[in-house]
Amino acid sequence: MSPLARILALPVHGYRLLLSPWIGHSCRFQPTCSVYALEALEKHGAFKGGYMAAVRIIRCNPWGGSGFDPVPPRNDEKS
């Protein structure tokens, strides 16, 4: 993970440590948004991964989708 991606992952780790236990397990998607954000940052880097994580968090609302939504592979990865 790049240094910038590690910095962007800090709020996600903070959320998982401090807020998630209080909010409970009520995520609409699988994997959860925090797991998705960390995986997107790991696979795609700070800019694209951060964008993908932000879009996913915005979609997590009562009128958004739900279900299985994995992080897509990089273009240079084989499935």
Short mmCIF file of C-alpha atoms in Angstrom, two decimals:
data_model
loop_
_atom_site.label_atom_id
_atom_site.label_comp_id
_atom_site.label_asym_id
_atom_site.label_seq_id
_atom_site.Cartn_x
_atom_site.Cartn_y
_atom_site.Cartn_z
CA MET A 1 0.00 0.00 0.00
CA SER A 2 1.36 3.40 -0.89
CA PRO A 3 2.07 5.94 1.87
CA LEU A 4 -0.84 8.14 0.77
CA ALA A 5 -3.18 5.14 0.76
CA ARG A 6 -2.03 4.29 4.31
CA ILE A 7 -2.92 7.82 5.39
CA LEU A 8 -6.36 7.51 3.78
CA ALA A 9 -6.85 4.17 5.55
CA LEU A 10 -6.35 5.75 9.01
CA PRO A 11 -9.92 7.14 9.28
CA VAL A 12 -11.28 3.75 8.21
CA HIS A 13 -9.29 2.02 10.95
CA GLY A 14 -10.46 4.67 13.41
CA TYR A 15 -14.08 4.10 12.40
CA ARG A 16 -13.70 0.33 12.81
CA LEU A 17 -12.09 0.76 16.23
CA LEU A 18 -14.24 3.52 17.73
CA LEU A 19 -17.60 3.87 15.96
CA SER A 20 -18.38 0.48 14.49
CA PRO A 21 -18.88 -1.26 17.87
CA TRP A 22 -21.46 1.40 18.81
CA ILE A 23 -23.31 1.39 15.48
CA GLY A 24 -23.56 -2.38 15.18
CA HIS A 25 -23.50 -4.74 12.24
CA SER A 26 -26.04 -3.27 9.88
CA CYS A 27 -24.17 -2.86 6.60
CA ARG A 28 -26.27 -3.31 3.47
CA PHE A 29 -23.40 -4.67 1.41
CA GLN A 30 -21.07 -7.63 1.62
CA PRO A 31 -18.16 -7.02 2.19
CA THR A 32 -18.85 -4.18 4.58
CA CYS A 33 -18.02 -0.64 3.49
CA SER A 34 -14.95 -0.43 5.74
CA VAL A 35 -13.55 -3.73 4.43
CA TYR A 36 -14.31 -2.56 0.87
CA ALA A 37 -12.51 0.74 1.48
CA LEU A 38 -9.38 -0.94 2.83
CA GLU A 39 -9.32 -3.48 0.00
CA ALA A 40 -9.87 -0.78 -2.64
CA LEU A 41 -7.01 1.28 -1.21
CA GLU A 42 -4.78 -1.81 -1.18
CA LYS A 43 -5.59 -2.90 -4.73
CA HIS A 44 -6.05 0.41 -6.54
CA GLY A 45 -4.02 2.93 -4.56
CA ALA A 46 -4.93 6.22 -2.95
CA PHE A 47 -6.67 8.03 -5.80
CA LYS A 48 -8.73 5.38 -7.55
CA GLY A 49 -9.23 3.31 -4.38
CA GLY A 50 -10.25 6.40 -2.41
CA TYR A 51 -12.72 7.34 -5.13
CA MET A 52 -14.16 3.81 -5.20
CA ALA A 53 -14.53 3.81 -1.41
CA ALA A 54 -16.26 7.20 -1.42
CA VAL A 55 -18.72 6.09 -4.11
CA ARG A 56 -19.50 2.93 -2.15
CA ILE A 57 -20.14 4.90 1.06
CA ILE A 58 -22.42 7.30 -0.81
CA ARG A 59 -24.39 4.34 -2.21
CA CYS A 60 -24.92 2.98 1.32
CA ASN A 61 -28.24 4.66 2.05
CA PRO A 62 -31.87 3.53 2.35
CA TRP A 63 -32.47 4.11 -1.38
CA GLY A 64 -29.16 2.59 -2.51
CA GLY A 65 -28.39 -0.98 -3.39
CA SER A 66 -27.47 -3.95 -1.28
CA GLY A 67 -25.95 -7.39 -1.63
CA PHE A 68 -22.60 -8.77 -2.72
CA ASP A 69 -20.37 -6.02 -4.16
CA PRO A 70 -16.67 -6.95 -4.23
CA VAL A 71 -13.82 -4.65 -5.18
CA PRO A 72 -13.16 -5.10 -8.91
CA PRO A 73 -9.71 -6.39 -9.84
CA ARG A 74 -7.10 -4.11 -11.34
CA ASN A 75 -6.87 -4.09 -15.12
CA ASP A 76 -3.45 -5.77 -15.00
CA GLU A 77 -4.66 -8.59 -12.67
CA LYS A 78 -6.02 -11.86 -13.92
CA SER A 79 -9.20 -13.14 -12.30
#
